[in-house]
Amino acid sequence: MRKNISRRAFTLGALGAGAAYSVARTAPVGSAKPDSIFRLTADAATHTVDRDFFGVNGARIISAQNARQWHDPAFRDALAAARPGLLRVQGGTTSQWIDWRTGLFQEGDGGEFAARNDGRPPLLLSDWAELVRHTGATPVFDLNVAHSTIDDQLDMLREARRLGMPVRYVELGNELWISMRPYTELYPTGADYARVMNEWIAVIRREFPQARIGVAGVDDSGMFALMGERATSWNGLLFSTIRDADAVTLHPYWIVDPVAADIGSTAGGGAVAWARLAEHVLPQVPAGMEVWYTEYNQMGREAAPPLSLLPAPQQTWAVGLSVAAFTLRTLQDPRTGMAVMHCALNGAPAVDTGGGGTTNQALHALISDGSGGSELFGRTALHRALSPIYASMADGTEVRALRLDAAVQTPAALITPAYVGPAELFTGVELAAGGRTTAVLVNASDRALRITLPPSLIGARDATVYAAAPTSAPAFVPGDTVSETRTAISGSIELPPYSEAIVNA
């Protein structure tokens, strides 16, 4: 992921949110009283998904250190323990510069990865096949539409199939609406991109008729709207020109309270980001087209301005719950075809944090890489929050949203998407498969929630509850942990502050 944003536009947005922030912290919010007993209800509408719905982006793989770690059996075990249903092969931006035959970066034409092959062991397609086997994940192939040809990429898919990887999901490029070479030269507009991809789609379908194919859209509900007219006009021109695509891919990222690291804004940020996306972007998507979130996360500081003006946020349990809330809300939406979190591997962001690959992005990973004082292959707050969700998925899972009868909210301020107002702090889904019903409940608030269960969960006898202080940073701060407690329930449950529960009926 590489972002270039107008410094002036971003700074004005940040100042606007910051100026209203003190108001947001004290503004009255329509939340229930602390001693309330909430009633949980299930939506009548249901939709069905399979196990290969959630997953993780195959990143970071740029630095020599990280590339070596993807070959390490200990890392592969930690990744498998997260139970991802999908693995995005060759990552995002990296996929547009990698020669799949050698596993090395193409260093010319824009210089995005110049000198990055020095000392870096290649990741070959056979290595990705081993990762897919070891994790049990389904690959999402992000094709190189910037430095390759359709014939060459068909050869890659053929080789992937020969290595035992199913060609079920194909993504046509990564963030091609960013104003960088060679994207702007190859695809000046969303319509230009769509016209070329119409040809790719027809060719791919002839040889891989079972493959579902996604095209690159832009989430312009947040900072990407500041990238200029090319980005803001991209979706409209793409949707009016593309033919026979199954899905559009979006990459929602949000930045919360970068100055004070406010816990409420952090814990509620994922729900806010989802609400803004659902209001401003999803209505643009043509009927019948799925939405694939092939990257998403909370983000913060990078070396490139203007993100270099921000602090480098710690990955905490509050971040984990925020991302878990966004993750579950993608599952609630029947338009969603997949949700792939970025990224799998990263270290502790620091002063020199940057997006170029030799230092750590201020994006939070499932697994820590040992740099910046982090634990080597430690299981982070995101790992603790997302792996129980991933493990709850099965083929043919029937999904229903779960809602409380009163709002649980906090004042929040986000820099991107620009927002000041209430943030929802409860998210729930019901999952039914194979005669078994499970619920995933996230309480990102600072108080316990006493909840009466709906009829479909009345028979539930126990729940596994994951809880920690919101500032707990497992894998980054020695001694910080997330507790896991099995508790008996009967008709109701009490969710501790800052917790996630898996209810088994």
XYZ file of C-alpha atoms in Angstrom:
505
model
C 0.000 0.000 0.000
C 1.481 3.332 -1.052
C -0.443 6.569 -0.651
C 0.249 10.061 -2.002
C -2.104 12.748 -0.699
C -2.109 16.486 -1.127
C -0.461 17.904 1.999
C -2.751 20.967 1.993
C -5.959 18.975 1.547
C -5.032 16.466 4.220
C -3.899 19.132 6.678
C -7.130 21.103 6.281
C -9.121 17.944 6.900
C -7.055 17.141 9.980
C -7.436 20.661 11.365
C -11.190 20.557 10.792
C -11.587 17.318 12.701
C -9.174 18.432 15.394
C -10.999 21.727 15.950
C -14.239 19.889 16.583
C -12.657 17.174 18.685
C -13.067 18.898 22.049
C -16.752 19.311 21.256
C -17.044 15.635 20.392
C -15.499 14.546 23.696
C -18.190 16.332 25.692
C -21.153 16.195 23.307
C -24.253 14.396 24.617
C -24.710 10.970 23.079
C -27.894 8.902 22.976
C -26.518 5.898 24.846
C -28.279 3.729 27.384
C -27.728 4.091 31.128
C -24.880 2.058 32.691
C -27.266 -0.195 34.649
C -29.394 -1.072 31.615
C -30.162 -4.637 30.608
C -30.013 -4.840 26.828
C -32.161 -7.069 24.652
C -30.413 -8.650 21.665
C -32.458 -9.255 18.512
C -31.578 -10.973 15.259
C -32.451 -9.506 11.879
C -35.015 -11.467 9.891
C -32.914 -11.259 6.717
C -30.175 -13.847 6.239
C -27.522 -14.553 3.636
C -25.054 -17.399 3.168
C -21.259 -17.302 3.057
C -18.491 -19.892 3.036
C -15.347 -20.352 5.101
C -13.262 -18.555 2.462
C -14.795 -15.192 3.322
C -12.208 -13.731 5.712
C -8.482 -13.648 5.182
C -5.232 -11.736 5.191
C -3.087 -9.915 2.650
C 0.223 -11.598 1.793
C 2.289 -8.721 3.185
C 4.738 -7.459 4.227
C 7.191 -9.156 1.901
C 9.396 -6.261 0.760
C 12.371 -6.160 3.107
C 14.966 -8.917 3.138
C 14.098 -9.643 6.765
C 10.368 -10.017 6.115
C 10.881 -12.059 2.945
C 13.071 -14.501 4.906
C 10.400 -14.766 7.583
C 7.747 -15.934 5.131
C 9.961 -19.011 4.625
C 10.190 -19.668 8.384
C 8.082 -22.614 9.669
C 7.439 -20.723 12.926
C 5.829 -17.852 11.016
C 3.770 -20.257 8.941
C 2.515 -21.924 12.121
C 1.539 -18.550 13.612
C -0.309 -17.647 10.404
C -2.094 -20.999 10.317
C -3.151 -20.499 13.944
C -5.129 -17.418 12.880
C -7.284 -19.682 10.656
C -7.568 -17.320 7.644
C -9.915 -18.543 4.942
C -8.153 -16.472 2.250
C -4.560 -15.507 1.482
C -3.909 -12.710 -1.019
C -1.029 -14.003 -3.113
C 1.909 -11.652 -3.708
C 0.271 -8.894 -1.694
C -1.030 -5.604 -3.066
C 1.338 -3.010 -4.532
C 4.070 -5.673 -4.538
C 2.014 -7.802 -6.926
C 2.318 -5.092 -9.589
C 6.134 -5.233 -9.527
C 6.891 -8.926 -8.932
C 8.041 -11.294 -11.657
C 6.216 -14.440 -10.617
C 8.759 -16.674 -12.367
C 11.671 -15.421 -10.250
C 9.890 -14.065 -7.161
C 11.957 -10.882 -7.519
C 10.919 -7.274 -8.025
C 11.157 -5.597 -11.396
C 13.344 -2.678 -10.392
C 12.876 -0.343 -13.346
C 9.962 1.669 -14.730
C 9.277 4.109 -11.931
C 11.742 2.743 -9.432
C 9.135 1.719 -6.856
C 11.253 -1.256 -5.783
C 14.711 -0.217 -6.965
C 17.446 -2.090 -5.058
C 14.871 -4.006 -3.001
C 16.125 -7.368 -4.280
C 19.474 -6.897 -2.526
C 19.843 -9.700 0.021
C 16.164 -10.578 -0.304
C 15.276 -14.242 -0.828
C 12.634 -14.612 -3.538
C 9.124 -15.777 -2.782
C 8.266 -18.176 -5.579
C 4.834 -19.406 -6.572
C 5.781 -22.747 -5.023
C 6.354 -20.953 -1.703
C 2.870 -19.439 -1.882
C 1.465 -22.895 -2.665
C 3.112 -24.239 0.489
C 1.628 -21.370 2.532
C -1.804 -22.121 1.103
C -1.446 -25.811 2.000
C -0.132 -25.070 5.482
C -2.851 -22.566 6.393
C -5.755 -24.223 4.570
C -6.545 -20.852 2.983
C -7.872 -20.239 -0.510
C -5.614 -17.977 -2.625
C -6.761 -14.635 -4.002
C -4.525 -13.978 -7.018
C -3.721 -10.305 -7.496
C -2.681 -10.175 -11.150
C 0.080 -7.869 -12.358
C -1.645 -5.520 -14.785
C 1.104 -2.865 -14.591
C 4.291 -4.686 -15.623
C 3.044 -7.889 -17.248
C 0.772 -9.189 -19.989
C -2.394 -11.238 -20.011
C -0.515 -14.169 -21.556
C 2.139 -14.082 -18.833
C -0.455 -13.848 -16.080
C -2.415 -16.747 -17.580
C 0.810 -18.749 -17.390
C 1.002 -17.844 -13.698
C -2.534 -19.054 -13.063
C -1.801 -22.277 -14.933
C 1.294 -22.855 -12.832
C -0.657 -22.083 -9.650
C -3.225 -24.691 -10.661
C -0.445 -27.204 -11.368
C 0.936 -26.554 -7.869
C -2.449 -27.413 -6.357
C -3.804 -23.911 -5.767
C -7.438 -23.444 -6.832
C -8.012 -20.520 -9.185
C -11.210 -19.365 -7.530
C -10.596 -15.631 -6.975
C -8.756 -13.294 -9.337
C -8.128 -9.612 -8.690
C -7.132 -7.363 -11.588
C -4.454 -5.090 -10.166
C -4.043 -3.072 -7.000
C -4.992 0.559 -6.311
C -4.472 1.616 -9.909
C -6.238 4.917 -9.238
C -3.196 6.159 -7.289
C -1.313 8.868 -9.219
C 1.979 7.076 -9.761
C 3.818 5.695 -12.737
C 3.078 3.577 -14.641
C -0.564 3.548 -13.509
C -1.337 7.034 -14.805
C 0.222 6.229 -18.196
C -1.458 2.846 -18.636
C -4.842 3.804 -17.201
C -5.459 7.576 -17.281
C -9.061 7.079 -16.133
C -11.295 4.401 -14.673
C -12.825 3.955 -18.121
C -9.413 3.310 -19.702
C -8.701 0.692 -17.047
C -12.130 -0.912 -17.578
C -11.695 -1.170 -21.331
C -8.416 -3.059 -20.961
C -9.782 -5.240 -18.171
C -12.817 -6.166 -20.289
C -10.359 -7.913 -22.598
C -8.554 -9.599 -19.685
C -11.842 -10.806 -18.186
C -12.955 -12.417 -21.458
C -9.633 -14.249 -21.836
C -9.524 -15.433 -18.218
C -13.094 -16.724 -18.357
C -12.341 -18.879 -21.389
C -9.676 -20.840 -19.497
C -10.877 -20.459 -15.909
C -14.675 -20.298 -16.182
C -15.118 -21.016 -12.476
C -12.999 -18.032 -11.395
C -14.642 -14.996 -9.859
C -12.999 -11.767 -10.997
C -12.704 -8.446 -9.194
C -11.723 -5.044 -10.591
C -10.017 -2.202 -8.700
C -12.291 0.482 -7.292
C -11.528 3.290 -4.848
C -12.977 3.960 -1.408
C -13.465 7.704 -1.811
C -15.243 8.114 1.531
C -11.930 8.981 3.195
C -8.425 10.138 2.390
C -8.408 8.758 -1.148
C -10.934 11.440 -2.088
C -8.072 13.913 -1.552
C -6.034 12.398 -4.376
C -7.616 14.524 -7.069
C -10.047 14.226 -9.932
C -8.578 11.011 -11.327
C -9.399 9.176 -8.080
C -12.774 10.806 -7.429
C -14.026 10.102 -10.969
C -12.564 6.592 -11.097
C -15.544 4.587 -9.810
C -18.183 6.225 -11.977
C -16.142 5.713 -15.149
C -15.217 2.168 -14.100
C -18.790 1.111 -13.375
C -20.162 2.596 -16.595
C -17.554 0.812 -18.737
C -16.703 -2.536 -17.125
C -18.381 -5.689 -18.396
C -18.780 -9.125 -16.803
C -16.809 -8.437 -13.596
C -18.054 -10.263 -10.515
C -16.823 -7.765 -7.939
C -15.206 -4.423 -7.229
C -12.281 -4.331 -4.796
C -12.084 -1.579 -2.160
C -9.421 -0.723 0.436
C -10.950 1.091 3.422
C -8.421 2.603 5.842
C -9.144 4.903 8.729
C -7.071 7.178 10.977
C -8.403 7.984 14.426
C -7.380 10.649 16.923
C -3.724 10.886 15.856
C -2.794 13.443 18.521
C -4.177 12.124 21.786
C -4.665 8.436 20.876
C -8.110 8.646 22.461
C -9.353 5.200 23.427
C -12.998 5.845 22.525
C -12.173 7.049 19.030
C -9.785 4.138 18.560
C -12.233 1.485 19.752
C -15.121 2.961 17.748
C -13.155 3.892 14.637
C -13.899 0.732 12.688
C -17.654 1.135 13.108
C -17.438 4.783 12.001
C -15.331 3.861 8.957
C -17.877 1.224 7.967
C -20.803 3.626 8.349
C -19.140 6.251 6.142
C -18.257 3.655 3.520
C -21.793 2.261 3.527
C -23.265 5.739 3.155
C -20.957 7.228 0.534
C -19.423 4.401 -1.520
C -21.560 1.270 -1.513
C -24.581 2.944 -3.163
C -22.371 3.534 -6.234
C -21.784 -0.195 -6.760
C -23.963 -1.658 -9.544
C -26.613 -4.171 -8.526
C -25.355 -7.730 -8.744
C -21.702 -6.797 -8.252
C -20.051 -8.032 -5.069
C -17.723 -5.908 -2.970
C -14.347 -7.414 -2.065
C -12.374 -5.703 0.700
C -8.943 -6.981 -0.280
C -7.241 -4.604 2.161
C -8.532 -2.753 5.232
C -7.219 -1.631 8.608
C -6.601 1.263 10.930
C -3.547 3.195 9.782
C -1.381 6.083 10.941
C 2.051 7.467 10.326
C 4.129 6.791 7.217
C 7.301 8.453 5.979
C 5.546 10.074 3.001
C 3.957 13.467 3.707
C 1.448 14.377 4.977
C 1.146 11.131 6.948
C 4.634 11.853 8.276
C 3.024 14.587 10.397
C 1.196 11.986 12.484
C 2.434 9.895 15.406
C 3.065 6.177 14.943
C 0.237 4.490 16.895
C 0.765 1.400 19.009
C -1.267 -1.689 18.148
C -3.491 -2.174 21.181
C -6.511 -4.238 22.138
C -8.681 -1.174 21.352
C -7.329 -1.313 17.792
C -8.072 -5.041 17.660
C -11.698 -4.515 18.691
C -12.086 -1.653 16.218
C -10.875 -3.807 13.338
C -12.996 -6.724 14.577
C -16.071 -4.481 14.493
C -15.342 -3.436 10.909
C -14.701 -7.083 10.001
C -18.065 -8.220 11.401
C -19.898 -5.388 9.673
C -18.542 -6.525 6.308
C -20.000 -9.934 7.156
C -23.395 -8.432 8.008
C -23.658 -6.912 4.510
C -24.927 -9.348 1.832
C -23.054 -7.360 -0.841
C -19.693 -8.387 0.624
C -17.896 -11.256 -1.097
C -14.729 -11.251 1.015
C -12.848 -9.256 3.651
C -9.044 -9.546 3.576
C -7.179 -7.647 6.285
C -3.849 -5.932 5.577
C -1.430 -7.234 6.740
C -0.057 -10.576 7.971
C 3.390 -9.532 9.243
C 4.841 -6.271 10.578
C 6.850 -4.826 13.443
C 6.450 -1.876 15.773
C 5.999 1.473 13.995
C 8.690 3.984 14.929
C 9.921 7.469 14.067
C 11.292 6.255 10.742
C 8.131 4.311 9.904
C 7.504 4.304 6.172
C 5.649 2.534 3.422
C 8.667 1.635 1.327
C 9.388 -1.700 2.895
C 12.675 -1.230 4.727
C 10.895 0.095 7.836
C 7.525 -0.746 9.349
C 4.313 0.753 8.095
C 1.979 2.186 10.686
C -0.435 -0.568 9.789
C -1.173 -3.272 12.249
C -0.516 -6.931 11.512
C -1.705 -10.308 12.741
C 1.861 -11.325 13.596
C 4.809 -9.250 14.831
C 8.143 -9.644 13.070
C 10.560 -9.046 15.958
C 11.600 -5.554 14.873
C 11.187 -2.397 16.930
C 11.268 -4.391 20.149
C 8.330 -6.597 19.166
C 8.149 -10.310 19.881
C 9.326 -12.541 17.051
C 6.190 -14.050 15.513
C 4.111 -12.808 18.409
C 0.342 -13.011 18.177
C -0.876 -9.438 18.274
C -4.130 -7.843 19.421
C -5.454 -8.256 15.884
C -4.548 -11.947 15.940
C -6.374 -12.331 19.260
C -9.446 -10.452 18.009
C -9.736 -11.878 14.491
C -8.714 -15.521 14.837
C -11.853 -16.472 16.867
C -13.965 -14.849 14.143
C -12.103 -16.703 11.385
C -12.460 -19.995 13.305
C -16.247 -19.510 13.545
C -16.675 -19.656 9.771
C -17.732 -22.767 7.845
C -18.997 -23.505 4.365
C -22.685 -22.733 4.014
C -22.804 -20.410 7.016
C -26.096 -18.539 7.346
C -25.469 -15.013 8.647
C -27.782 -12.661 10.538
C -26.937 -9.319 12.096
C -27.526 -8.993 15.847
C -28.583 -5.640 17.292
C -29.174 -4.205 20.747
C -32.411 -2.438 21.607
C -30.507 0.689 22.748
C -27.394 2.375 21.413
C -24.007 1.975 23.046
C -21.905 4.890 21.800
C -19.024 7.213 22.521
C -17.974 10.578 21.079
C -15.319 10.054 18.426
C -13.159 12.023 16.033
C -11.580 10.568 12.904
C -9.139 12.319 10.629
C -10.097 10.064 7.741
C -12.839 9.595 6.912
C -13.370 13.098 8.333
C -15.886 12.626 11.118
C -16.876 14.030 14.496
C -19.842 12.461 16.261
C -21.049 9.305 17.991
C -19.369 5.948 17.335
C -21.208 2.653 17.815
C -19.432 0.356 20.263
C -21.406 -2.903 19.916
C -21.328 -5.219 16.926
C -22.806 -8.709 16.681
C -23.497 -11.471 14.188
C -25.193 -14.841 14.378
C -23.700 -17.722 12.388
C -25.581 -20.959 11.711
C -24.000 -23.933 9.932
C -24.263 -27.713 10.185
C -26.971 -27.583 12.829
C -24.841 -25.393 15.113
C -25.455 -21.736 15.930
C -22.707 -19.357 17.076
C -22.734 -15.662 17.868
C -19.808 -13.243 17.815
C -20.319 -10.210 20.059
C -17.933 -7.244 20.336
C -18.202 -4.772 23.214
C -15.754 -1.943 22.484
C -17.136 0.218 25.302
C -15.652 0.982 28.720
C -18.440 -0.722 30.665
C -19.942 -4.154 31.064
C -23.037 -4.923 28.985
C -25.732 -7.197 30.416
C -27.524 -8.727 27.424
C -30.613 -10.927 27.097
C -30.095 -13.360 24.226
C -32.541 -13.829 21.314
C -34.585 -17.051 20.960
C -32.082 -18.570 18.526
C -29.407 -18.385 21.257
C -31.508 -19.167 24.332
C -30.122 -22.698 24.389
C -26.544 -21.456 24.578
C -24.743 -22.873 27.614
C -21.320 -21.304 27.393
C -19.269 -18.566 25.815
C -15.579 -17.897 25.340
C -14.767 -14.313 26.285
C -11.609 -12.463 25.220
C -10.848 -9.323 27.220
C -7.995 -6.962 28.046
C -7.278 -3.388 28.980
C -7.814 -1.240 25.864
C -4.160 -0.159 25.971
C -2.832 -3.722 26.217
C -0.370 -4.392 23.391
C 0.393 -8.118 23.197
C 3.501 -8.976 21.167
C 4.753 -5.401 21.587
C 4.802 -4.819 25.352
C 6.209 -7.642 27.520
C 3.576 -9.045 29.848
C 0.598 -7.606 27.972
C -1.963 -10.287 27.223
C -5.584 -10.865 26.231
C -7.412 -13.141 28.651
C -9.496 -16.063 27.363
C -12.248 -17.252 29.710
C -14.854 -19.968 29.248
C -18.019 -18.928 31.070
C -21.399 -20.592 31.609
C -24.464 -18.689 30.418
C -28.208 -19.246 30.547
C -30.472 -16.958 28.556
C -28.229 -13.944 29.020
C -24.586 -12.894 29.016
C -22.542 -10.133 30.574
C -19.845 -8.790 28.279
C -16.923 -7.229 30.156
C -15.624 -3.849 29.022
C -13.453 -4.064 25.908
C -14.293 -7.673 25.120
C -15.205 -10.097 22.387
C -17.340 -13.179 23.011
C -18.019 -16.336 21.036
C -21.389 -17.726 22.146
C -22.025 -21.391 21.378
C -25.645 -22.544 21.155
